[in-house]
Short mmCIF file of C-alpha atoms in Angstrom, two decimals:
data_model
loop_
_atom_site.label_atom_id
_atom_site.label_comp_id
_atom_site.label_asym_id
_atom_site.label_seq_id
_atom_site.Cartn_x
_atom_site.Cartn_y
_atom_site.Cartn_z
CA UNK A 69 13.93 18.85 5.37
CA UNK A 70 11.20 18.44 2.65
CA UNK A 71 7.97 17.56 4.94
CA UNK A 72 4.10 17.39 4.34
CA UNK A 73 3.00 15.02 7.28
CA UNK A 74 -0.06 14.45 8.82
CA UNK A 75 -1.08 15.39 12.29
CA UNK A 76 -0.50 13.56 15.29
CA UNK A 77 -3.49 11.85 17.42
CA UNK A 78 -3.87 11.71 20.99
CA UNK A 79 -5.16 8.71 23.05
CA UNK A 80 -6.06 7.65 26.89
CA UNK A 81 -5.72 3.75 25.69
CA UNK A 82 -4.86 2.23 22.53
CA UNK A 83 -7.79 2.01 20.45
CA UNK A 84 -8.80 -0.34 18.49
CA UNK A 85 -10.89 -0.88 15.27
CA UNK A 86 -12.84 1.94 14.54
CA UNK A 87 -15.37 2.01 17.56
CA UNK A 88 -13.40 1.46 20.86
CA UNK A 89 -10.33 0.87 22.49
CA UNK A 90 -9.74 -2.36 23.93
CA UNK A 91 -11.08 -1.52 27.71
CA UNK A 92 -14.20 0.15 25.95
CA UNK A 93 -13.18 3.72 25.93
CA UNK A 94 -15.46 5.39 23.17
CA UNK A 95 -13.22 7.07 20.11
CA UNK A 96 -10.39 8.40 19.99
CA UNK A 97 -8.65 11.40 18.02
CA UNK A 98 -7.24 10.29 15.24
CA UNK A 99 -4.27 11.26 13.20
CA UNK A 100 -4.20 12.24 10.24
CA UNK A 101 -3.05 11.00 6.43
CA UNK A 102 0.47 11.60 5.21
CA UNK A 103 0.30 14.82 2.29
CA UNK A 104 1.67 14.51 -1.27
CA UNK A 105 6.00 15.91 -2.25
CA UNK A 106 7.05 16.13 -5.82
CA UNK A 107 10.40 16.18 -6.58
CA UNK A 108 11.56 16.70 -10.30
CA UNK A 109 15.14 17.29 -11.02
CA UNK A 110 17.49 16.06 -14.04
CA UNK A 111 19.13 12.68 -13.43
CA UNK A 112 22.81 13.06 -14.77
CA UNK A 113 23.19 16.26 -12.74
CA UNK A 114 21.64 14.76 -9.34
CA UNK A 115 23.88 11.64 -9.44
CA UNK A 116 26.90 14.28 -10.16
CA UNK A 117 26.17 15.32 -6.52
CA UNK A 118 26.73 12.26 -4.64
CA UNK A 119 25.35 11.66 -1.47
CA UNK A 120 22.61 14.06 -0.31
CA UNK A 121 21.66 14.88 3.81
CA UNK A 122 17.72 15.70 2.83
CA UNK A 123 15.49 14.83 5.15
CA UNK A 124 11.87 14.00 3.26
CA UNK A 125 8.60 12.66 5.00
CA UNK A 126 5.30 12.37 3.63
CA UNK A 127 4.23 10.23 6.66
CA UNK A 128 1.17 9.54 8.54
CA UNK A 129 0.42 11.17 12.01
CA UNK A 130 1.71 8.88 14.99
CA UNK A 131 -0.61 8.57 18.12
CA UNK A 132 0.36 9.60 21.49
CA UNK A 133 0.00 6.89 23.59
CA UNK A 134 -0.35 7.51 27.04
CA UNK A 135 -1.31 4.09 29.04
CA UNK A 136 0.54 2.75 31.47
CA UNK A 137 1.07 -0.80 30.08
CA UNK A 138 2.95 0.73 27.49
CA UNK A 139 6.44 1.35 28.70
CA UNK A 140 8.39 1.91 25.58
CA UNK A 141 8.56 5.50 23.98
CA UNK A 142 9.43 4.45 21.21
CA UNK A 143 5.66 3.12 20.82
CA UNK A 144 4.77 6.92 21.52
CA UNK A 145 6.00 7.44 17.40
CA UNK A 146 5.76 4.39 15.63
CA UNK A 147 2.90 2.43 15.55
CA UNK A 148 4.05 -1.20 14.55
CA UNK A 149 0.87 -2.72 14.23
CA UNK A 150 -0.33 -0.44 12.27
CA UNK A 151 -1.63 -2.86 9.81
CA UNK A 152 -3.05 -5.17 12.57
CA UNK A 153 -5.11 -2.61 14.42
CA UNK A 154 -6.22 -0.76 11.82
CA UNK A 155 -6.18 2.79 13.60
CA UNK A 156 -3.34 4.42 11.91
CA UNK A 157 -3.72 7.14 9.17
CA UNK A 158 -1.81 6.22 5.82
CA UNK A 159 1.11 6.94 3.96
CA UNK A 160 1.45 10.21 1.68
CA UNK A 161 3.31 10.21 -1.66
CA UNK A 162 6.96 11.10 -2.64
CA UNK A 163 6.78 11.03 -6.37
CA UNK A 164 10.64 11.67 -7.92
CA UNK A 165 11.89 11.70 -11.45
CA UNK A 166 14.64 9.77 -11.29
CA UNK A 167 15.41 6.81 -9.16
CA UNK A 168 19.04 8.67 -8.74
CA UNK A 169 17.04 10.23 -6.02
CA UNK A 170 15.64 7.31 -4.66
CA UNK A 171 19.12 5.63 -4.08
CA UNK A 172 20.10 8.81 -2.33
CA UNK A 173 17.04 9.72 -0.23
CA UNK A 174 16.40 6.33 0.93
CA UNK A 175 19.35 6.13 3.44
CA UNK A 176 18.36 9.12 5.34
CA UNK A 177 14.95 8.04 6.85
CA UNK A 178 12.68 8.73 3.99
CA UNK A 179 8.66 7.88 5.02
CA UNK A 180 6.31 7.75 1.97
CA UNK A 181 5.21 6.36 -0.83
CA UNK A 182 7.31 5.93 -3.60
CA UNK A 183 5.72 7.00 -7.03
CA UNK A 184 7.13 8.72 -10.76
CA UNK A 185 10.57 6.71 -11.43
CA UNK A 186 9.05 4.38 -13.26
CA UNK A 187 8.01 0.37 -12.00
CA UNK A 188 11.64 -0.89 -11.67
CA UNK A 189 14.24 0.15 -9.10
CA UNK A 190 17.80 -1.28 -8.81
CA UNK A 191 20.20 -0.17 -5.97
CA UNK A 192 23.86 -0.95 -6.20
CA UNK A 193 25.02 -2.84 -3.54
CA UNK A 194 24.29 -3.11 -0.16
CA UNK A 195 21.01 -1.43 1.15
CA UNK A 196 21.12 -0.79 4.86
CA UNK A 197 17.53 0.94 5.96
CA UNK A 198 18.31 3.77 9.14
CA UNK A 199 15.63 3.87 11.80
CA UNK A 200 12.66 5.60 11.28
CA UNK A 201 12.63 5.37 7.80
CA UNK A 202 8.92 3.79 5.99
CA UNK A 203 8.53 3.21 2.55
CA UNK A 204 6.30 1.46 -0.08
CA UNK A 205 7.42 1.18 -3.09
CA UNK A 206 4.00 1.14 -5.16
CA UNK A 207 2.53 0.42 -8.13
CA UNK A 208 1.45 -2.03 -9.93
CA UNK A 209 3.92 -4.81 -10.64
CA UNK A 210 6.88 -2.52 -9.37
CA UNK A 211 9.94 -4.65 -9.48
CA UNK A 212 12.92 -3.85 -6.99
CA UNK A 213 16.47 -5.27 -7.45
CA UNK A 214 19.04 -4.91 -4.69
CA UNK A 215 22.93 -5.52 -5.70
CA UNK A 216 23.88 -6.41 -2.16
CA UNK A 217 22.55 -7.32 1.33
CA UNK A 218 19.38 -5.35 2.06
CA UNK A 219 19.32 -4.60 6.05
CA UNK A 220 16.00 -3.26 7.87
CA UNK A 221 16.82 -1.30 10.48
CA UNK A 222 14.84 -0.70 14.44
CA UNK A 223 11.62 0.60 13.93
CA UNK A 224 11.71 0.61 10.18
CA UNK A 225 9.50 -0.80 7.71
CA UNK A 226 9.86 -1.51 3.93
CA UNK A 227 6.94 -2.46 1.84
CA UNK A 228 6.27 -3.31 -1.63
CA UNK A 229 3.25 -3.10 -4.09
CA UNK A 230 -0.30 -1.75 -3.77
CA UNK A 231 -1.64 1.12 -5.87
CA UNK A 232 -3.53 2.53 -3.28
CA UNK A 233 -4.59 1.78 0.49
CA UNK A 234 -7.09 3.20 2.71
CA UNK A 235 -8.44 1.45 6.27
CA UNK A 236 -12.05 2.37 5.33
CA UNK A 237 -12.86 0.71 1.87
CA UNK A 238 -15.62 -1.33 1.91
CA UNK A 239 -13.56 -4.49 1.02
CA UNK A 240 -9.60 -4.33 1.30
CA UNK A 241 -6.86 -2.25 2.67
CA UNK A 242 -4.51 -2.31 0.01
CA UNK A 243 -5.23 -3.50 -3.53
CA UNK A 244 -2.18 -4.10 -5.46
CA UNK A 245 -3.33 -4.67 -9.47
CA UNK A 246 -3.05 -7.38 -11.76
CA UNK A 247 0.73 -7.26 -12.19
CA UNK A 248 3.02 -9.68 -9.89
CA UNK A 249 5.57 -7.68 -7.52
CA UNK A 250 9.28 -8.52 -7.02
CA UNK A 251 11.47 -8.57 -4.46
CA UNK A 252 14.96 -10.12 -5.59
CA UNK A 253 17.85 -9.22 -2.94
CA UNK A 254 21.17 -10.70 -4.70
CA UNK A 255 22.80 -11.14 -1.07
CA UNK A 256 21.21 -11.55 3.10
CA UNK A 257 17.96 -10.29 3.51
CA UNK A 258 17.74 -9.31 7.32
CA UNK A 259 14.59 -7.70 9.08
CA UNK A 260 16.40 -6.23 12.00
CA UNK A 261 14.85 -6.32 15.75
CA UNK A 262 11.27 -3.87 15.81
CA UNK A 263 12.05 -3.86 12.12
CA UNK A 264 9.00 -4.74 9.38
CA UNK A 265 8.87 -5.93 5.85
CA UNK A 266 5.58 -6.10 3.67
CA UNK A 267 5.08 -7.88 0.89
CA UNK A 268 1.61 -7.26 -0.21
CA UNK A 269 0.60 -9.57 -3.83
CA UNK A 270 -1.25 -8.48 -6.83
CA UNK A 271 -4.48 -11.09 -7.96
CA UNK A 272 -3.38 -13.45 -10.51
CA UNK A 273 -5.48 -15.15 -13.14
CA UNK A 274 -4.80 -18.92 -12.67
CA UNK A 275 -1.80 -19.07 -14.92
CA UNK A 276 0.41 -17.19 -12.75
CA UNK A 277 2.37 -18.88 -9.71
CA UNK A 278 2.18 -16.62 -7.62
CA UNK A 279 1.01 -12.47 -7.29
CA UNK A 280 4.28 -11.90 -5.66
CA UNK A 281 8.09 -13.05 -5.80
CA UNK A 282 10.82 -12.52 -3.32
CA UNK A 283 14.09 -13.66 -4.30
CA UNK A 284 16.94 -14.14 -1.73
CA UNK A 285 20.57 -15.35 -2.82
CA UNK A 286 21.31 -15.47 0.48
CA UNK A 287 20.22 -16.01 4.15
CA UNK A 288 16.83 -14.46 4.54
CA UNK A 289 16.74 -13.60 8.61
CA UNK A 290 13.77 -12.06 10.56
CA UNK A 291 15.34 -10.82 13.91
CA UNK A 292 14.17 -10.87 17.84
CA UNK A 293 10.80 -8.65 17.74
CA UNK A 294 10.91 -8.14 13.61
CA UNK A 295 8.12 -9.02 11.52
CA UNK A 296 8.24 -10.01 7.81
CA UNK A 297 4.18 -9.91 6.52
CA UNK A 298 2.91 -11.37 3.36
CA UNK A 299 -0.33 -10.24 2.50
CA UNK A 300 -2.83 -12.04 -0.26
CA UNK A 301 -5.10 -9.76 -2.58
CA UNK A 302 -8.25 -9.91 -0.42
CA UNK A 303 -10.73 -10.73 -2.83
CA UNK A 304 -9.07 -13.20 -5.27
CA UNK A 305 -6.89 -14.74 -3.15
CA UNK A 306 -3.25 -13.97 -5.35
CA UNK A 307 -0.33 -14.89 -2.34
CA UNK A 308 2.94 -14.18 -2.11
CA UNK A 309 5.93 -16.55 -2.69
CA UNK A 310 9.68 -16.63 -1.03
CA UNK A 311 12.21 -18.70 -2.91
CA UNK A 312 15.54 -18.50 -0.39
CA UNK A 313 19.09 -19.71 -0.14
CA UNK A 314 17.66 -20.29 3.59
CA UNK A 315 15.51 -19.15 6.29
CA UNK A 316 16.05 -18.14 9.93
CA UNK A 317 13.39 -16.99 11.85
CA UNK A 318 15.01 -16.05 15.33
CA UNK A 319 13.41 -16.32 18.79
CA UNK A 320 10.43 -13.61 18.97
CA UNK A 321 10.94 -13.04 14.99
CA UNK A 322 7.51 -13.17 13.17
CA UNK A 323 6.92 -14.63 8.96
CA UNK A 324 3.13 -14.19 9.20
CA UNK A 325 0.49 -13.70 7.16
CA UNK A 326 -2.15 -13.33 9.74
CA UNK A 327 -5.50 -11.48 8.42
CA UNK A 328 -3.60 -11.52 5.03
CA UNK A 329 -6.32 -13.97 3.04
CA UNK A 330 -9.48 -13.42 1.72
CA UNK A 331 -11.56 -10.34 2.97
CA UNK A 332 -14.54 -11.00 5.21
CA UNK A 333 -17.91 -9.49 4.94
CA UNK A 334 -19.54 -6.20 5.11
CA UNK A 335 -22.72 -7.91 4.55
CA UNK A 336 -23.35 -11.68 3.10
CA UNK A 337 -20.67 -13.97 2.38
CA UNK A 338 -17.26 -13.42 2.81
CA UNK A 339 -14.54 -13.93 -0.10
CA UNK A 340 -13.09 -17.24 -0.66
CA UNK A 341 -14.11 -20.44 -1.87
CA UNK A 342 -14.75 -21.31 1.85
CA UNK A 343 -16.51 -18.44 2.12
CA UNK A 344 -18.93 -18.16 5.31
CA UNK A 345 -22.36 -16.79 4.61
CA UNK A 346 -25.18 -16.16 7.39
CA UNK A 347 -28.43 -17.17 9.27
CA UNK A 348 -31.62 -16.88 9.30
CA UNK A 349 -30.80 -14.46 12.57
CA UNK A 350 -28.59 -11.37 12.50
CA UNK A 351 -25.23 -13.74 12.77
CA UNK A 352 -22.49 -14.52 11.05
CA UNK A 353 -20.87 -18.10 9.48
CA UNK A 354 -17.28 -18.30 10.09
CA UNK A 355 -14.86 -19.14 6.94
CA UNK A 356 -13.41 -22.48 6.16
CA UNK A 357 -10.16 -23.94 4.56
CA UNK A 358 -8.47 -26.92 5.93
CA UNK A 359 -11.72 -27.37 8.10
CA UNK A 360 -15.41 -26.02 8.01
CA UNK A 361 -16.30 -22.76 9.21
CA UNK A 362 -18.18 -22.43 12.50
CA UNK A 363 -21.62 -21.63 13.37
CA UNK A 364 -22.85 -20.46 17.15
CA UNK A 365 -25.49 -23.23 17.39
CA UNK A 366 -25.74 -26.61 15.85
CA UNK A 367 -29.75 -25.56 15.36
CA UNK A 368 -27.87 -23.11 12.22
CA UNK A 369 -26.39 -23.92 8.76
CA UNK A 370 -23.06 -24.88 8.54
CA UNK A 371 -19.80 -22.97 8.48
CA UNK A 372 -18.13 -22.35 4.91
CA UNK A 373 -16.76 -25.70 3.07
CA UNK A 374 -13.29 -27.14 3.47
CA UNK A 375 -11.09 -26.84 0.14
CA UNK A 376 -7.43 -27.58 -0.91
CA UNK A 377 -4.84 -30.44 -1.07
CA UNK A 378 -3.71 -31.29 2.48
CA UNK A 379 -0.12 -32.18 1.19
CA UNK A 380 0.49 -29.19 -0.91
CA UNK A 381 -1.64 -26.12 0.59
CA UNK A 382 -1.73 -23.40 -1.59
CA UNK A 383 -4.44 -21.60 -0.86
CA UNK A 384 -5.49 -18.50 1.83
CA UNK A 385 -8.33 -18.88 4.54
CA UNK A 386 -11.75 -18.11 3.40
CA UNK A 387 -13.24 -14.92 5.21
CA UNK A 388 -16.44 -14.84 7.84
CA UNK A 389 -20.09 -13.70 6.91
CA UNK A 390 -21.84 -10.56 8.23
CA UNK A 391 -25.58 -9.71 7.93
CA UNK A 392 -24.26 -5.75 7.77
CA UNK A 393 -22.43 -3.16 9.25
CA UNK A 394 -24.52 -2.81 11.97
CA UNK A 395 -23.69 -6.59 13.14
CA UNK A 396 -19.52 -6.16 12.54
CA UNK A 397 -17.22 -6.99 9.76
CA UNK A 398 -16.26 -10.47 8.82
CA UNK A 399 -12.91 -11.74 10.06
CA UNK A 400 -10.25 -12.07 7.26
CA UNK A 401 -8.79 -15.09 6.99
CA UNK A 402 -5.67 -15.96 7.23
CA UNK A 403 -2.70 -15.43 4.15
CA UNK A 404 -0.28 -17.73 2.72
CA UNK A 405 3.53 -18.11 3.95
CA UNK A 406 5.20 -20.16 1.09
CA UNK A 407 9.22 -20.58 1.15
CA UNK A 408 11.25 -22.94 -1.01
CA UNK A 409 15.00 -22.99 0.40
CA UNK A 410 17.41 -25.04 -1.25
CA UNK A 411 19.43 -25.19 2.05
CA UNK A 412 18.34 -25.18 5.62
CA UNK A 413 14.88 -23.75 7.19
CA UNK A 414 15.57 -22.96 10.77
CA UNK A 415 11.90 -21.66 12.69
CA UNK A 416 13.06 -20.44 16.54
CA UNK A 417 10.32 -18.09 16.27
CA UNK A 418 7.13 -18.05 15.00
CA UNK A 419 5.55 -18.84 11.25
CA UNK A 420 1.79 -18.36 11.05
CA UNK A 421 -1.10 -17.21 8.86
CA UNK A 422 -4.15 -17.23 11.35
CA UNK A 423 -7.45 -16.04 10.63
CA UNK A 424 -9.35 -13.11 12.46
CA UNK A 425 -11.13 -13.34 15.28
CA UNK A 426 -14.71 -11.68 16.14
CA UNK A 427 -12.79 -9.49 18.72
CA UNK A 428 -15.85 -8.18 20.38
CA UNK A 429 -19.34 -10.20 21.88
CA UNK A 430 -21.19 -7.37 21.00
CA UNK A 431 -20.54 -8.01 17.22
CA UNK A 432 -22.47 -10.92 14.84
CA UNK A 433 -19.96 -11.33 12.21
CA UNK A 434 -18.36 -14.96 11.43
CA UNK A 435 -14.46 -15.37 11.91
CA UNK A 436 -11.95 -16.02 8.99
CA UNK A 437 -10.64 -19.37 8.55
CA UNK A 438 -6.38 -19.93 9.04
CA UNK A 439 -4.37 -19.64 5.96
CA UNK A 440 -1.72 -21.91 4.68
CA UNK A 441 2.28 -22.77 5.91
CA UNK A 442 4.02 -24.35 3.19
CA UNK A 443 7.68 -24.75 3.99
CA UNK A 444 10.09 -26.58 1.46
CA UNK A 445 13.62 -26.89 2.38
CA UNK A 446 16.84 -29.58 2.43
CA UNK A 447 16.65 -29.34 6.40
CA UNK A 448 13.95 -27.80 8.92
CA UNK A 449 14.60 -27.61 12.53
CA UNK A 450 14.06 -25.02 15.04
CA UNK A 451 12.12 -24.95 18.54
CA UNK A 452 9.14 -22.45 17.75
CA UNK A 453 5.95 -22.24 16.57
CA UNK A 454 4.13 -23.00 13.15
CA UNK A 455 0.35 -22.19 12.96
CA UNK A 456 -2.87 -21.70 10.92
CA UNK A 457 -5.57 -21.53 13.06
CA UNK A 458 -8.73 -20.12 12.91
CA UNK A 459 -10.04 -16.72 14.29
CA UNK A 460 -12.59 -16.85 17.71
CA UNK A 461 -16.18 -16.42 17.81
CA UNK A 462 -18.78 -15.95 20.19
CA UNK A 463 -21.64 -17.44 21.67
CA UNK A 464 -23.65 -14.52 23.49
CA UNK A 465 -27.12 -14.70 25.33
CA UNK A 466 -28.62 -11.31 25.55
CA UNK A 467 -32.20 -11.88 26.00
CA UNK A 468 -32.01 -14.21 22.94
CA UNK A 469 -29.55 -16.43 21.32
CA UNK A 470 -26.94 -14.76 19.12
CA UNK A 471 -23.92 -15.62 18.19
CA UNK A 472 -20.68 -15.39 15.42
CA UNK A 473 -18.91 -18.47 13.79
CA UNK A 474 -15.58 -19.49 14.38
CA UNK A 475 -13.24 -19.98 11.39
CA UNK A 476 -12.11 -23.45 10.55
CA UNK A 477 -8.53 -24.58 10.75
CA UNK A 478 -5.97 -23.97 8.16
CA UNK A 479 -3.45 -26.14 6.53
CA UNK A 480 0.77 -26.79 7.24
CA UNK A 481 2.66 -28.80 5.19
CA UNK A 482 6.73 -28.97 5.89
CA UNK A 483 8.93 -30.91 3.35
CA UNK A 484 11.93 -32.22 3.98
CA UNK A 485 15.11 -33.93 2.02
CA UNK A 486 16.14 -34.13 -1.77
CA UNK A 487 12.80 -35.21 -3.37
CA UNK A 488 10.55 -31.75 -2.27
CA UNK A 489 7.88 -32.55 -4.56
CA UNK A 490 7.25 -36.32 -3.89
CA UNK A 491 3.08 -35.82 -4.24
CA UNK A 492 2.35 -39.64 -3.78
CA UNK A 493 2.96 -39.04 -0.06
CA UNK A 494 0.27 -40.17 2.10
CA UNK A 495 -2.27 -36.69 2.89
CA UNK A 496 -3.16 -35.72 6.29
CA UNK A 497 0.58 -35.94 7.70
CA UNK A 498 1.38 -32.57 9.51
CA UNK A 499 4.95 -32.98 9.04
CA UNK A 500 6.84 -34.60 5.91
CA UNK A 501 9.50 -36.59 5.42
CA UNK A 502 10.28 -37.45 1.67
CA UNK A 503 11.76 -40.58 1.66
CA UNK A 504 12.45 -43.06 4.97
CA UNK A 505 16.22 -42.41 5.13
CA UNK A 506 15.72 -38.23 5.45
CA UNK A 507 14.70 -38.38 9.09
CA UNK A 508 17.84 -36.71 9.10
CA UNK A 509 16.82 -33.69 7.61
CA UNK A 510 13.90 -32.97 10.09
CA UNK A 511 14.70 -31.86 13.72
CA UNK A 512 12.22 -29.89 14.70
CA UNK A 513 11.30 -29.48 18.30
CA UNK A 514 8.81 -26.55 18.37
CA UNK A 515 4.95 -26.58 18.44
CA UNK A 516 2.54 -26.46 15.44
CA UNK A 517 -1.24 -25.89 15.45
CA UNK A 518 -3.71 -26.15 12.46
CA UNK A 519 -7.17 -25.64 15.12
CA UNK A 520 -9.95 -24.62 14.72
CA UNK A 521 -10.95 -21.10 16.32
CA UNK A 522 -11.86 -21.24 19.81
CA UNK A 523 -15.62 -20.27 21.15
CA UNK A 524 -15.95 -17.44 23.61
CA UNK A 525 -18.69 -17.69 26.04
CA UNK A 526 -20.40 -14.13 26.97
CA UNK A 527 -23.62 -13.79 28.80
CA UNK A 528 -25.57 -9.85 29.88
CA UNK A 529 -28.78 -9.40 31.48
#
C-alpha cells in the first residue's frame, strides 16, 4: 500500500452544511483532506510487469456516523452524498508518469485524483471499477477513452474534469477550465447499485455545444440506488451533454443534476441570467428559469426573470440572492440533463435537475430556480419520475417580517419519433410527440413536475 489519507471525523448526527446537523446539533469534527503521492517510473518497463496488486489512496477522511437512523455500515466509510451535503473533506492527488500505471492501479481500488500522464487516457477494453475505489480524472479538458464496457462498481465513484475543488470557495465547488471534457465509452456504460458517476463541465464561450461530452456506443444504465451527476460550471452556466445508443434509468437509479446550475449568492445577485437579487430588508430573491423567482411578500420586488425556449431548454436554473454571509448562501439552481439516444429512452427511476432549497428558517437567502430535462430519443417510456423544480423558501415572523424567495420552475422537454428536431412544434407542451402517427413511440406512465418551489411557513416568539 502507497497511502497519504486524511483523518477520519466523528459525528453524533449527520451534519449538515457548515453550521449544524440536521436536528440542530452545533459542529461537528470534521475530517480531513486527502494528501498528495507521486509516482514516477519508466513506461516500457512498468507495462513489462503486467498486472500490479498496489494498493494507493490519497483519499479524504470518512465520518463516523453514529445515529440510529442510519442502519447501513457501509455509510460509516463512504459518504455518498458527499457532493450534496457538502461536509466531506476532498480528494488528494495521485500524480503518475505514465498512464501504464493508471491502467494498472485503477482496478485495485485506487481513491485520488488523477494528475501527470498527460490530458488523454485510453484503456483497452473493458473497465470494470472494484468497490471502494474514487477517482477524478482532472484537468482541464482531460479526455478519457474506454475500448470496452466501463462498469462502476458498489460504493464507487468515477468523476471527470475540474482543476481544483474545495467546499469553501466563495463561489463554486469545482471549477473545471475553459476546455470541454470527454467521456466516450466504445461499449455499456453501467453505474452499478450505490455506485456514482460525475461529470462535472468546463464554461464554454457561446460557440461551443456543450462544456462536456459523454459518448456511449452502447446501453448507458444507472442501476437500483446509483447516481450518474452532471454538474454545470457555476458561474457561466457551460452543461454537460450525453449522446447514447440508449438510456435506462432503473427503479431507484438517479441522472440528476440537482444544485448543478448556476451558483447562488454570497452577497447580491446570484449567477444566471435569472439571477435573483435582494430587498430592501436583509432577504433574499429566489432564481428564475422556466418561471420567475420568488419573493416572501408580494409588498417586495420580484423574483429573477424567466428565460429560454420552452421547446428546446438548454439552459441551467438561475441561482438565489443573499444580502451576505451572515443571512445564508443562495440556493444553486438546478443543472442540465441533456441525452440524445438514437434508440430507446427508458426512465423507471428518476431524471431531475432541481434547484436548492433555503434548508433552514433561520437563513434570508433566495432559492435556485430548477434546471433543464431535455430528453431526445426514437422511443421514451418508463414509469418514474422527470423533474425541474424549484428549491423552497421561507416565510418567517420573528418579531418582524423576513423571509427567502423560492426558485421558479424549470423546464422538460421529451422528444419522441424520427423527426427529433421538428422546432415548429407548438411551445408550452410538457411532452412531445413529433409528428401525429408517433404516438407510438411515447409510453410513458411515470410522473413529471416543472413547479415552482414550495413556501415553508415558520413562526418564533
Amino acid at each position: 500500500s502507497v497511502l497519504a489519507e486524511g483523518g477520519g471525523g466523528n459525528s453524533a448526527e449527520m451534519p449538515r452544511f457548515n453550521t449544524t446537523s440536521t436536528s440542530g446539533v452545533p459542529d461537528c469534527d470534521r475530517p480531513g483532506g486527502g494528501g498528495r503521492i507521486a509516482l514516477h517510473c519508466g513506461g516500457a518497463a512498468q507495462a513489462a510487469l503486467g498486472a500490479v496488486a498496489l494498493k494507493v489512496s490519497a483519499s479524504y477522511g470518512r465520518y463516523w456516523y453514529d445515529h440510529p437512523t442510519i442502519e447501513s455500515i457501509v455509510r460509516r466509510f463512504w459518504p455518498n452524498e458527499n457532493d450534496l451535503w457538502r461536509t466531506g473533506a476532498g480528494l488528494g492527488t495521485v500524480w503518475v508518469s505514465d498512464a501504464t500505471l493508471v491502467q494498472q492501479l485503477i482496478g485495485n481500488g485506487l481513491i485520488g485524483e488523477l494528475h501527470g500522464f498527460g490530458k488523454g487516457y485510453v484503456h483497452d477494453g473493458d473497465l470494470s471499477v472494484p468497490d471502494g475505489t474514487h477517482v477524478r480524472f482532472a484537468g482541464e479538458g482531460v479526455s478519457v477513452k474506454i475500448g470496452g464496457d466501463l462498469t462502476i462498481g458498489t460504493h464507487s465513484c468515477l468523476e471527470f474534469g475540474g482543476l481544483y475543488s474545495t467546499n469553501r470557495s466563495a463561489f463554486v465547488d469545482v471549477y473545471c477550465g475553459t476546455t470541454p471534457v470527454g467521456l466516450e465509452v466504445t461499449g455499456d456504460l453501467t453505474v452499478g447499485q450505490d455506485g456514482r458517476l460525475d461529470i462535472r463541465a468546463a464554461a464554454t464561450n457561446g460557440t461551443e455545444a456543450c462544456g462536456a461530452l459523454v459518448k456511449v456506443g452502447g446501453t448507458f444504465t444507472v442501476d437500483s440506488n446509483g447516481v450518474a451527476w452532471a454538474w454545470c460550471d457555476a458561474i457561466n452556466g457551460g452543461a454537460p451533454k450525453f449522446e447514447v445508443a440508449s438510456l435506462d434509468v432503473r427503479c431507484g437509479g438517479r441522472l440528476t443534476a440537482d444544485w448543478a446550475g448556476f451558483g447562488g449568492s454570497r452577497g447580491g445577485f446570484g449567477f444566471g441570467p435569472g439571477a435573483g437579487g435582494v430587498t430592501a430588508f436583509p432577504d433574499g430573491v429566489g432564481g428564475g428559469h422556466g418561471g420567475t423567482g420568488g419573493q416572501y411578500s408580494p409588498s417586495v420586488a420580484r423574483g429573477g426573470k424567466s428565460y429560454d425556449a420552452a421547446y428546446r431548454p438548454a439552459l441551467a436554473g438561475s441561482g438565489g440572492g443573499s444580502r451576505g454571509l451572515d443571512y445564508g448562501y443562495g440556493g444553486s439552481g438546478g443543472g442540465v440533463v441533456h441525452v440524445e439516444a438514437s434508440g430507446a429512452i427508458v426512465v423507471d427511476g428518476s431524471v431531475s435537475a432541481n434547484g436548492s432549497e433555503v434548508w433552514s428558517s433561520s437563513q434570508y437567502a433566495g432559492a435556485g430556480a430548477g434546471g433543464t430535462v431535455f430528453l431526445s430519443s426514437k422511443t421514451f417510456s418508463g414509469s418514474g419520475i422527470l423533474q425541474a423544480v424549484g428549491g423552497r423558501g421561507h416565510f418567517v415572523y420573528v418579531n418582524a417580517i423576513l423571509g427567502s424567495g423560492s426558485g421558479g420552475g424549470g423546464r422538460i422537454a421529451v422528444w419522441t419519433g424520427k423527426e427529433a428536431w421538428n422546432s415548429s412544434l407548438p411551445p408550452r407542451r410538457l411532452v412531445y410527440s413529433t409528428t401525429p402517427e408517433a404516438d407510438e413511440f411515447l409510453s410513458f406512465s411515470g410522473e413529471s413536475s416543472a413547479a415552482a418551489g414550495e413556501m415553508l411557513l415558520s413562526q418564533y416568539d
